[in-house]
Amino acid sequence: MSKDAFVDAGLYLPQTGRIVAIEQCTVNEKFFRLELTRPLQHRPGQFVMVTVPGMGECAISITCGPREDNILEMVIRRVGNITAVLHGLEVGDTLGIRGPYGAGFDLEEFYQRDVLIVAGGLGLVPLRSLLLPMIAAHQRFGAITIITGARSPAETLFRHELADWREKENVRIIELVDSTDHYQWDGEVGMVTAPIGSLVLDKNRTMVVLCGPPVMYKFVLLELEAHHQIPATQIFVDLERRMRCGVGKCGHCQINQAYCCQDGPVFRYSDIQNYPEGLA
Amino acid sequence: MGSYLATEEQVSTWLHLLAKERDLFWPRSVGQFNYSFLPLGERDEICFDRYLPTIVPPGRRLLPDDETLFTSQQGDDRLSHYLPPQPSAPMVLAGVRPCDLKGITQLDTVMAAAPADPYYHQRRVNTVIIAMNCLAPCDSRCFCSAVGALGAQDGADVFLTLLAEGVLVESLSARGDEILVKASFSLCEDGKERRLVAEGTRPLPFGRELAVVPEALPEMLRKGYESPVYHRYGERCYSCGTCNLVCPTCYCFEVRDEMSLDGFSGRRSRTWDSCMIPAFAEVAGPHNFRAEVGERQRHRLKRKFEYLPERFGLGSFCVGCGRCGRQCTANIDILNMVNDIAVEVGGGS
Amino acid sequence: MKPKVAFFDFASCEGCQLALLNCEDDLLAILAQVELVEFREAISEQAGRYDIAFIEGSIHREQDIERLYDIRSRSKVLVALGACACNGNVQARSNFVAPAENYKAVYGEEDRNRVQVDGEYWPLWTHTRVRAVHEVVKVDYQLRGCPMQPTEFLHLLKSLLTGREPSFPANAVCVECKKNENECVYDRGLACFGPIAFGGCDAICINSGHLCDGCRGLLPYANVKAHRQLLKEMGIDITSVQNRYRLHLSNEPDAGEVRR
Amino acid sequence: MSDSKSYKIRLEHITRVEGHGSIRIDTHQGKVEEVRLEIVEANRFFENFVKGMQPHEVVQTISRICGICCVGHQLAGLKAVEAAMGITVSDQTMRLRKMLNESQFLQSHSLHLYFLTLPDFFGAASILPLAQREPELVKRALALKKLANDYTAVLGGRALHPVANTVNGWRKLPDLGKVEEIYTRLLQSVPEMEAMLELIKTLKVPEYERETEYVSLKHPDEYALYDGEVCGSDIDTTVPVGDYRQVSNEFTVAHSTSKWSRWHRDSYMVGALARVNNNFQQLHPKAQEAAAELGLKSPCFNPYHNNTAQMVEIVHCTHNSLAMLADLLNDGLVEEEATYQPVAGRGCGAIEVPRGILFHEYGFDANGRCLDANAIIPTSQNINNIEQDMKAFVPLMLPVMSQDELALKMEMLLRAYDPCISCSVHMLDVKFV
Ligand SMILES: Cc1cc2nc3c(=O)[nH]c(=O)nc-3n(C[C@H](O)[C@H](O)[C@H](O)COP(=O)(O)OP(=O)(O)OC[C@H]3O[C@@H](n4cnc5c(N)ncnc54)[C@H](O)[C@@H]3O)c2cc1C
Ligand code: SF4
Ligand code: SF4
Ligand code: SF4
């Protein structure tokens, strides 16, 4: 082993972030804004490892766009141990943050292209880090189509932002819920796969980004294949796996040859389409 | 980086000298049939004879179980301060067989891949390795030759070969020279030649064989992805994880946090984990990416022969030590499993 | 306010409470964090509600069941403490013996008749099935083992005090056994329950030269079929296999053959 | 109500004979109508369900009768099983077992004395308030108990239900490095122990005497803890262990799920006081000195002095263990095969455990499967005597004591017998019904 390889002695030590804002998004999801000691300097699609001191650590997507200041934004769903503790925190409390990790998106690759975003459930959370800079510079892109899906109106995220984005001339937003229980729901009802067939997409200039629960990918890809034949090199999928270290050492997030934490969580579909475990 | 010839007694004296300065691990007999790398004590005898691969491979000393990642302490400012662990003391791993040596270099590569693991790195640069050549297969389990681990010398600082005329001691690095200063062995000009002669006496085939050439394995395994062989072996498997824990190239870990009773201080540590244990690939949902034991067997096997070799480009990650088969209570042997798949896929010869 | 913690014992050797007293290094720290309201059902039981109730022992009699219902209804969190409470432990073996046999063997022919005929006169002697606590009331957490593992007890307590879910990984005993670099007892031709038994004990028995008898119960994914097959292949006769399974695991749903 | 001295006292769930018990006292117009010790523990039927097991399984299982006496049950079981199999253990095994047994004495006595009894004398409800008032004392006591636990664990592999010792030997011999550590710690603990002794000396033991029969093991060469024949203070000879049924004469009573015992008179006492009474001369000289300092003269008929006798035994076991450990370190250990051939047979074993003499008996068939089993535990031998003590004590004290004081003294009496741990850890519920 080379003695002079660059080794960051602090690889596993978090930096401190102070919570400056919390919003309850849905029953199970909360939005957190943190102030860090130094800027994250992340790319869209990256994630951080969040430490609750003495409790544990988990992977959380960065939901804000790239920025110069020390701010980090996250949306956290309460599913278990650490996330439950996170939900109990208040403004002023501190957390440990490591990262940013993961490959993320190269925004420039999307310039001058049409973009189709399909986000199921929490999928909008990581993709927001891509969408925010995209919308901010929307003139640099072709048509931007965003399809979001949630189980019910109560579980939708970022509706106000979506409403703002809709104002841009080249942005189209389709909001869906699986079923509705609320008379005020003004979006559509159905699965995220439903509108895909009727979209008009130029397979040569459309970039597609997918993020959602494990079951979603297969069906969306089938629809895309059936109607648009967009090359796999132009499709990105944002995957989730169990993760313990975030830096390619703990082995948990392996997807066949790939490590979700390092090669992903955003993968070019062509890179993993032959991985049987990829979209399982 | 010379070669020397010494008697076993001289080597033993030298090792004991080294052991006074730092922890020196040498395989010692534990129980009735097994061995373990244990600190060499003043009164311990060194067995140069054929010891079997130890229960746990020496490389695990570089990635110890329950290793502290950091301790945290809540200060008066109510902020948590994170402190790295104490650096580990220098050590010598001695009597390391070529298979385990290759295992260590494989770990080196994984841990050095950016971002490098600081704690492994710190241990590794502080570790001197004295390797021990193999001239005959250990037992009916090993197959190091089949996976190209037999000739391994990389990573060793000193390399020992038991010749009829004594122990051949070859220094392979500056650190090797350094630790050999203490020894009073006689120089041996034709060390390499003598070693090659001895190696020429190895039986052929050396241990068990693979049904396909190692380079053809990834392709064969891809073809056999849906093979029922995995599931057939899986029926006997307990998902106990032993096979992973004893493997020289397994390094997966779980992370645990524990805090003090008053809640003011805590410790994060990593503990050995195993991809054969069902919870390994479970996520919230709940969803398990490898819920079936056969899927886990496949993952374990493909990781050794396909995934990691292709990712890191260093040949097979199985080094043929035979430990997993030797330690598995269900008698699940990875080589048998590969060969069965080969037969089934038609890649076998 | 400090959480109120109570201990109750049913049929057991009380070794688990003793194991707790054996955490000398942490005992005072524990006592600083909790209000120990009962360390045996001594203070009048009708009082108090408990934040955490630890139940030691298995449940054998009608009156024990009543008492357990009562404790459950007054406890926020209920923890089964030790093998007896978690799976009935060794005494569950008597579920496979006719009650008359039991009374006769322990108290003699004459008393056996008295007990069986006159349940009123000998109310304390009524014996039903040996049950684990969760077979009677809802159990929130289990601290397995005969006796329970003090490290796990501390982990549970700390977790509950800080509002975090404790984690007891469902790993086989083999995991810890390998970490301790023990020679596998199968290498010596003996049969071990390590591969199917719930770990967390640091493989303490194997470390001490013994083997695992599975006192911590079976893993949820225990491959009992393969294990029984293996013991058979090792030439162990069926009675011995059955005895081993009925040492600590009589009440484990997957351990026996057909029961009742 | 109390001036007419008509009341019922019910102390619930106090003792353990394998668990729970209650005391019932009914008095009417100053006269005692009934004093009863009820044992309400659920049956566990050990004697029955070990049937069919192999000798080493029997021993492993039977230790689960009692957590605090687990070593004693194991050793008594081993002796009985070995007698049945015709096995004579090696000298090394015997020595290790004696140490293991003494480690349990140190564990159990220090727990009982320092943690369960002291609070009574300090007028504390339990050790908890005491920990706040006398932190140094409690820390010292904790350290002594921890040492005793570690002593057991080093020899037996675990502090509770040890597994290293088995039929005909040791599965895995103790690590000599750790033995040495224990030796050193035990040596260093002597002043600490003496400080505890000073404290015990200052305690005021209630005055009350009732002579009874004292039963224990007796050995010609040593203070009998591991080996010997049965000795009763009412006779001059000793009785072989095999005749234990003659001694215990077990019978059942309706208000108890435990069995009761008597020998030459209505009841007898086992435990520290019985041992000290019967074998005083064989105590380690330091222990005899301690007895003198504590004002314990043999024979002593005050059951409250069982506590004092326990302190004396702590001194004895500490010094005796130091000697045995030193010998062990001197001689080293040799690997021995701990195997045996199962044969048909029957055997009994007796041993002194902290609470008194313990008997085990087993029969095995030719395949080494257990046919029947019998265990007579010290507390069940003592219960009858405790009830007799209470019957004598209550009428004596009724005129001079308040109801509360009487209840307390009854508890202390019961606790003095050290019937179990948890009963005494906590104050008993005293209910006037
Ligand atoms: C790259 C990446 C980005 C993520 N981004 C977000 C996000 O923006 N917002 C968000 O709410 N969640 C996100 N997650 C999921 C989040 O990491 C898990 O929900 C979290 O680890 C659960 O931790 P817990 O302690 O609360 O649950 P636990 O109590 O540990 O477990 C609850 C359940 O979650 C499973 N689990 C454990 N670890 C993980 C894991 N790493 N991923 C998924 N499931 C796991 C457990 O097996 C169990 O079924 C992301 C995960 C990854 C890998
Ligand atoms: S050691 Fe054997 S039984 Fe255990 S997980 Fe590995 S293959 Fe399965
Ligand atoms: S897979 Fe098995 S044989 Fe190969 S290196 Fe690992 S333990 Fe050895
Ligand atoms: S001794 Fe038992 S617990 Fe240990 S590895 Fe072997 S089977 Fe597993």
PDB file of N, CA and C in Angstrom, chain B residues 20-76:
ATOM      1  N   LYS B  20       9.575  -8.421  21.030  1.00  0.00           N
ATOM      2  CA  LYS B  20       9.787  -7.606  22.233  1.00  0.00           C
ATOM      3  C   LYS B  20       9.474  -6.147  21.955  1.00  0.00           C
ATOM      4  N   GLU B  21       9.699  -5.754  20.687  1.00  0.00           N
ATOM      5  CA  GLU B  21       9.512  -4.346  20.323  1.00  0.00           C
ATOM      6  C   GLU B  21       8.062  -4.005  20.030  1.00  0.00           C
ATOM      7  N   ARG B  22       7.372  -4.909  19.419  1.00  0.00           N
ATOM      8  CA  ARG B  22       5.981  -4.645  19.039  1.00  0.00           C
ATOM      9  C   ARG B  22       5.215  -5.954  18.979  1.00  0.00           C
ATOM     10  N   ASP B  23       3.901  -5.852  18.892  1.00  0.00           N
ATOM     11  CA  ASP B  23       3.088  -7.068  18.800  1.00  0.00           C
ATOM     12  C   ASP B  23       3.458  -7.826  17.546  1.00  0.00           C
ATOM     13  N   LEU B  24       3.770  -9.079  17.732  1.00  0.00           N
ATOM     14  CA  LEU B  24       4.064  -9.918  16.583  1.00  0.00           C
ATOM     15  C   LEU B  24       3.098 -11.092  16.606  1.00  0.00           C
ATOM     16  N   PHE B  25       2.408 -11.279  15.505  1.00  0.00           N
ATOM     17  CA  PHE B  25       1.413 -12.352  15.447  1.00  0.00           C
ATOM     18  C   PHE B  25       1.944 -13.505  14.613  1.00  0.00           C
ATOM     19  N   TRP B  26       1.802 -14.677  15.142  1.00  0.00           N
ATOM     20  CA  TRP B  26       2.249 -15.884  14.451  1.00  0.00           C
ATOM     21  C   TRP B  26       1.142 -16.926  14.636  1.00  0.00           C
ATOM     22  N   PRO B  27       0.909 -17.790  13.651  1.00  0.00           N
ATOM     23  CA  PRO B  27      -0.174 -18.769  13.806  1.00  0.00           C
ATOM     24  C   PRO B  27       0.109 -19.727  14.950  1.00  0.00           C
ATOM     25  N   ARG B  28      -0.813 -19.830  15.837  1.00  0.00           N
ATOM     26  CA  ARG B  28      -0.680 -20.757  16.956  1.00  0.00           C
ATOM     27  C   ARG B  28      -1.860 -21.707  16.954  1.00  0.00           C
ATOM     28  N   SER B  29      -1.627 -22.890  17.453  1.00  0.00           N
ATOM     29  CA  SER B  29      -2.680 -23.890  17.467  1.00  0.00           C
ATOM     30  C   SER B  29      -3.755 -23.496  18.481  1.00  0.00           C
ATOM     31  N   VAL B  30      -5.002 -23.534  18.059  1.00  0.00           N
ATOM     32  CA  VAL B  30      -6.110 -23.362  19.010  1.00  0.00           C
ATOM     33  C   VAL B  30      -7.060 -24.542  18.860  1.00  0.00           C
ATOM     34  N   GLY B  31      -7.518 -25.061  19.956  1.00  0.00           N
ATOM     35  CA  GLY B  31      -8.392 -26.230  19.895  1.00  0.00           C
ATOM     36  C   GLY B  31      -7.613 -27.420  19.381  1.00  0.00           C
ATOM     37  N   GLN B  32      -8.339 -28.323  18.743  1.00  0.00           N
ATOM     38  CA  GLN B  32      -7.669 -29.545  18.315  1.00  0.00           C
ATOM     39  C   GLN B  32      -7.112 -29.470  16.903  1.00  0.00           C
ATOM     40  N   PHE B  33      -7.786 -28.735  16.037  1.00  0.00           N
ATOM     41  CA  PHE B  33      -7.389 -28.787  14.625  1.00  0.00           C
ATOM     42  C   PHE B  33      -7.126 -27.422  14.014  1.00  0.00           C
ATOM     43  N   ASN B  34      -7.267 -26.370  14.772  1.00  0.00           N
ATOM     44  CA  ASN B  34      -7.243 -25.052  14.159  1.00  0.00           C
ATOM     45  C   ASN B  34      -6.090 -24.182  14.618  1.00  0.00           C
ATOM     46  N   TYR B  35      -5.928 -23.072  13.907  1.00  0.00           N
ATOM     47  CA  TYR B  35      -4.849 -22.139  14.189  1.00  0.00           C
ATOM     48  C   TYR B  35      -5.398 -20.730  14.214  1.00  0.00           C
ATOM     49  N   SER B  36      -4.639 -19.879  14.876  1.00  0.00           N
ATOM     50  CA  SER B  36      -5.075 -18.501  14.978  1.00  0.00           C
ATOM     51  C   SER B  36      -3.833 -17.613  15.086  1.00  0.00           C
ATOM     52  N   PHE B  37      -3.868 -16.453  14.436  1.00  0.00           N
ATOM     53  CA  PHE B  37      -2.759 -15.513  14.591  1.00  0.00           C
ATOM     54  C   PHE B  37      -2.859 -14.875  15.963  1.00  0.00           C
ATOM     55  N   LEU B  38      -1.939 -15.252  16.836  1.00  0.00           N
ATOM     56  CA  LEU B  38      -1.983 -14.740  18.203  1.00  0.00           C
ATOM     57  C   LEU B  38      -0.646 -14.081  18.524  1.00  0.00           C
ATOM     58  N   PRO B  39      -0.664 -13.142  19.450  1.00  0.00           N
ATOM     59  CA  PRO B  39       0.594 -12.480  19.816  1.00  0.00           C
ATOM     60  C   PRO B  39       1.604 -13.523  20.286  1.00  0.00           C
ATOM     61  N   LEU B  40       2.830 -13.363  19.822  1.00  0.00           N
ATOM     62  CA  LEU B  40       3.877 -14.304  20.200  1.00  0.00           C
ATOM     63  C   LEU B  40       4.409 -13.915  21.573  1.00  0.00           C
ATOM     64  N   GLY B  41       4.235 -14.804  22.518  1.00  0.00           N
ATOM     65  CA  GLY B  41       4.712 -14.536  23.873  1.00  0.00           C
ATOM     66  C   GLY B  41       6.136 -15.042  24.043  1.00  0.00           C
ATOM     67  N   GLU B  42       6.761 -14.565  25.081  1.00  0.00           N
ATOM     68  CA  GLU B  42       8.165 -14.905  25.311  1.00  0.00           C
ATOM     69  C   GLU B  42       8.419 -16.399  25.287  1.00  0.00           C
ATOM     70  N   ARG B  43       7.493 -17.136  25.914  1.00  0.00           N
ATOM     71  CA  ARG B  43       7.735 -18.563  26.063  1.00  0.00           C
ATOM     72  C   ARG B  43       7.141 -19.404  24.941  1.00  0.00           C
ATOM     73  N   ASP B  44       6.432 -18.734  24.021  1.00  0.00           N
ATOM     74  CA  ASP B  44       5.763 -19.504  22.973  1.00  0.00           C
ATOM     75  C   ASP B  44       6.739 -20.070  21.966  1.00  0.00           C
ATOM     76  N   GLU B  45       6.514 -21.319  21.628  1.00  0.00           N
ATOM     77  CA  GLU B  45       7.316 -21.913  20.571  1.00  0.00           C
ATOM     78  C   GLU B  45       6.709 -21.546  19.229  1.00  0.00           C
ATOM     79  N   ILE B  46       7.575 -21.495  18.224  1.00  0.00           N
ATOM     80  CA  ILE B  46       7.070 -21.183  16.886  1.00  0.00           C
ATOM     81  C   ILE B  46       7.020 -22.465  16.088  1.00  0.00           C
ATOM     82  N   CYS B  47       5.848 -22.747  15.517  1.00  0.00           N
ATOM     83  CA  CYS B  47       5.820 -23.934  14.679  1.00  0.00           C
ATOM     84  C   CYS B  47       5.976 -23.514  13.229  1.00  0.00           C
ATOM     85  N   PHE B  48       7.028 -24.034  12.616  1.00  0.00           N
ATOM     86  CA  PHE B  48       7.285 -23.703  11.214  1.00  0.00           C
ATOM     87  C   PHE B  48       6.605 -24.709  10.302  1.00  0.00           C
ATOM     88  N   ASP B  49       6.174 -25.801  10.883  1.00  0.00           N
ATOM     89  CA  ASP B  49       5.572 -26.862  10.083  1.00  0.00           C
ATOM     90  C   ASP B  49       4.334 -26.362   9.400  1.00  0.00           C
ATOM     91  N   ARG B  50       3.690 -27.305   8.780  1.00  0.00           N
ATOM     92  CA  ARG B  50       2.520 -26.908   8.019  1.00  0.00           C
ATOM     93  C   ARG B  50       1.356 -26.654   8.948  1.00  0.00           C
ATOM     94  N   TYR B  51       1.103 -25.387   9.181  1.00  0.00           N
ATOM     95  CA  TYR B  51      -0.114 -25.049   9.910  1.00  0.00           C
ATOM     96  C   TYR B  51      -1.200 -24.743   8.881  1.00  0.00           C
ATOM     97  N   LEU B  52      -2.401 -25.023   9.245  1.00  0.00           N
ATOM     98  CA  LEU B  52      -3.525 -24.746   8.350  1.00  0.00           C
ATOM     99  C   LEU B  52      -3.822 -23.253   8.353  1.00  0.00           C
ATOM    100  N   PRO B  53      -4.496 -22.778   7.308  1.00  0.00           N
ATOM    101  CA  PRO B  53      -4.952 -21.387   7.376  1.00  0.00           C
ATOM    102  C   PRO B  53      -5.714 -21.165   8.684  1.00  0.00           C
ATOM    103  N   THR B  54      -5.415 -20.040   9.307  1.00  0.00           N
ATOM    104  CA  THR B  54      -6.020 -19.752  10.619  1.00  0.00           C
ATOM    105  C   THR B  54      -7.539 -19.593  10.485  1.00  0.00           C
ATOM    106  N   ILE B  55      -8.232 -19.647  11.623  1.00  0.00           N
ATOM    107  CA  ILE B  55      -9.689 -19.503  11.595  1.00  0.00           C
ATOM    108  C   ILE B  55     -10.048 -18.175  10.932  1.00  0.00           C
ATOM    109  N   VAL B  56      -9.481 -17.110  11.450  1.00  0.00           N
ATOM    110  CA  VAL B  56      -9.718 -15.778  10.901  1.00  0.00           C
ATOM    111  C   VAL B  56      -8.420 -15.349  10.219  1.00  0.00           C
ATOM    112  N   PRO B  57      -8.474 -14.773   9.035  1.00  0.00           N
ATOM    113  CA  PRO B  57      -7.247 -14.434   8.323  1.00  0.00           C
ATOM    114  C   PRO B  57      -6.503 -13.267   8.970  1.00  0.00           C
ATOM    115  N   PRO B  58      -5.197 -13.181   8.726  1.00  0.00           N
ATOM    116  CA  PRO B  58      -4.403 -12.136   9.375  1.00  0.00           C
ATOM    117  C   PRO B  58      -4.843 -10.728   8.980  1.00  0.00           C
ATOM    118  N   GLY B  59      -5.379 -10.593   7.757  1.00  0.00           N
ATOM    119  CA  GLY B  59      -5.777  -9.265   7.301  1.00  0.00           C
ATOM    120  C   GLY B  59      -6.830  -8.629   8.183  1.00  0.00           C
ATOM    121  N   ARG B  60      -7.573  -9.443   8.897  1.00  0.00           N
ATOM    122  CA  ARG B  60      -8.611  -8.894   9.791  1.00  0.00           C
ATOM    123  C   ARG B  60      -7.995  -8.053  10.910  1.00  0.00           C
ATOM    124  N   ARG B  61      -6.712  -8.278  11.156  1.00  0.00           N
ATOM    125  CA  ARG B  61      -6.048  -7.448  12.166  1.00  0.00           C
ATOM    126  C   ARG B  61      -5.911  -6.007  11.707  1.00  0.00           C
ATOM    127  N   LEU B  62      -6.014  -5.826  10.391  1.00  0.00           N
ATOM    128  CA  LEU B  62      -5.887  -4.469   9.856  1.00  0.00           C
ATOM    129  C   LEU B  62      -7.240  -3.762   9.865  1.00  0.00           C
ATOM    130  N   LEU B  63      -8.273  -4.532  10.033  1.00  0.00           N
ATOM    131  CA  LEU B  63      -9.628  -3.994  10.009  1.00  0.00           C
ATOM    132  C   LEU B  63     -10.366  -4.642  11.180  1.00  0.00           C
ATOM    133  N   PRO B  64      -9.934  -4.343  12.394  1.00  0.00           N
ATOM    134  CA  PRO B  64     -10.430  -5.117  13.533  1.00  0.00           C
ATOM    135  C   PRO B  64     -11.927  -4.909  13.787  1.00  0.00           C
ATOM    136  N   ASP B  65     -12.504  -5.904  14.383  1.00  0.00           N
ATOM    137  CA  ASP B  65     -13.907  -5.829  14.757  1.00  0.00           C
ATOM    138  C   ASP B  65     -14.079  -4.773  15.844  1.00  0.00           C
ATOM    139  N   ASP B  66     -15.203  -4.099  15.819  1.00  0.00           N
ATOM    140  CA  ASP B  66     -15.528  -3.113  16.853  1.00  0.00           C
ATOM    141  C   ASP B  66     -14.471  -2.007  16.924  1.00  0.00           C
ATOM    142  N   GLU B  67     -14.023  -1.577  15.762  1.00  0.00           N
ATOM    143  CA  GLU B  67     -13.036  -0.498  15.722  1.00  0.00           C
ATOM    144  C   GLU B  67     -13.728   0.844  15.911  1.00  0.00           C
ATOM    145  N   THR B  68     -13.143   1.674  16.747  1.00  0.00           N
ATOM    146  CA  THR B  68     -13.728   2.992  16.992  1.00  0.00           C
ATOM    147  C   THR B  68     -13.560   3.882  15.769  1.00  0.00           C
ATOM    148  N   LEU B  69     -14.649   4.484  15.306  1.00  0.00           N
ATOM    149  CA  LEU B  69     -14.535   5.465  14.224  1.00  0.00           C
ATOM    150  C   LEU B  69     -14.346   6.857  14.806  1.00  0.00           C
ATOM    151  N   PHE B  70     -15.084   7.108  15.855  1.00  0.00           N
ATOM    152  CA  PHE B  70     -14.809   8.315  16.636  1.00  0.00           C
ATOM    153  C   PHE B  70     -15.529   8.221  17.968  1.00  0.00           C
ATOM    154  N   THR B  71     -15.101   9.047  18.894  1.00  0.00           N
ATOM    155  CA  THR B  71     -15.881   9.202  20.116  1.00  0.00           C
ATOM    156  C   THR B  71     -16.447  10.615  20.067  1.00  0.00           C
ATOM    157  N   SER B  72     -17.586  10.788  20.664  1.00  0.00           N
ATOM    158  CA  SER B  72     -18.142  12.137  20.668  1.00  0.00           C
ATOM    159  C   SER B  72     -18.389  12.556  22.101  1.00  0.00           C
ATOM    160  N   GLN B  73     -18.256  13.819  22.293  1.00  0.00           N
ATOM    161  CA  GLN B  73     -18.375  14.346  23.640  1.00  0.00           C
ATOM    162  C   GLN B  73     -19.149  15.643  23.537  1.00  0.00           C
ATOM    163  N   GLN B  74     -20.160  15.781  24.355  1.00  0.00           N
ATOM    164  CA  GLN B  74     -20.895  17.031  24.322  1.00  0.00           C
ATOM    165  C   GLN B  74     -20.213  18.042  25.236  1.00  0.00           C
ATOM    166  N   GLY B  75     -19.839  19.163  24.655  1.00  0.00           N
ATOM    167  CA  GLY B  75     -19.131  20.168  25.438  1.00  0.00           C
ATOM    168  C   GLY B  75     -20.080  21.085  26.170  1.00  0.00           C
ATOM    169  N   ASP B  76     -19.508  22.064  26.873  1.00  0.00           N
ATOM    170  CA  ASP B  76     -20.323  23.039  27.599  1.00  0.00           C
ATOM    171  C   ASP B  76     -21.168  23.859  26.634  1.00  0.00           C
TER     172      ASP B  76
END
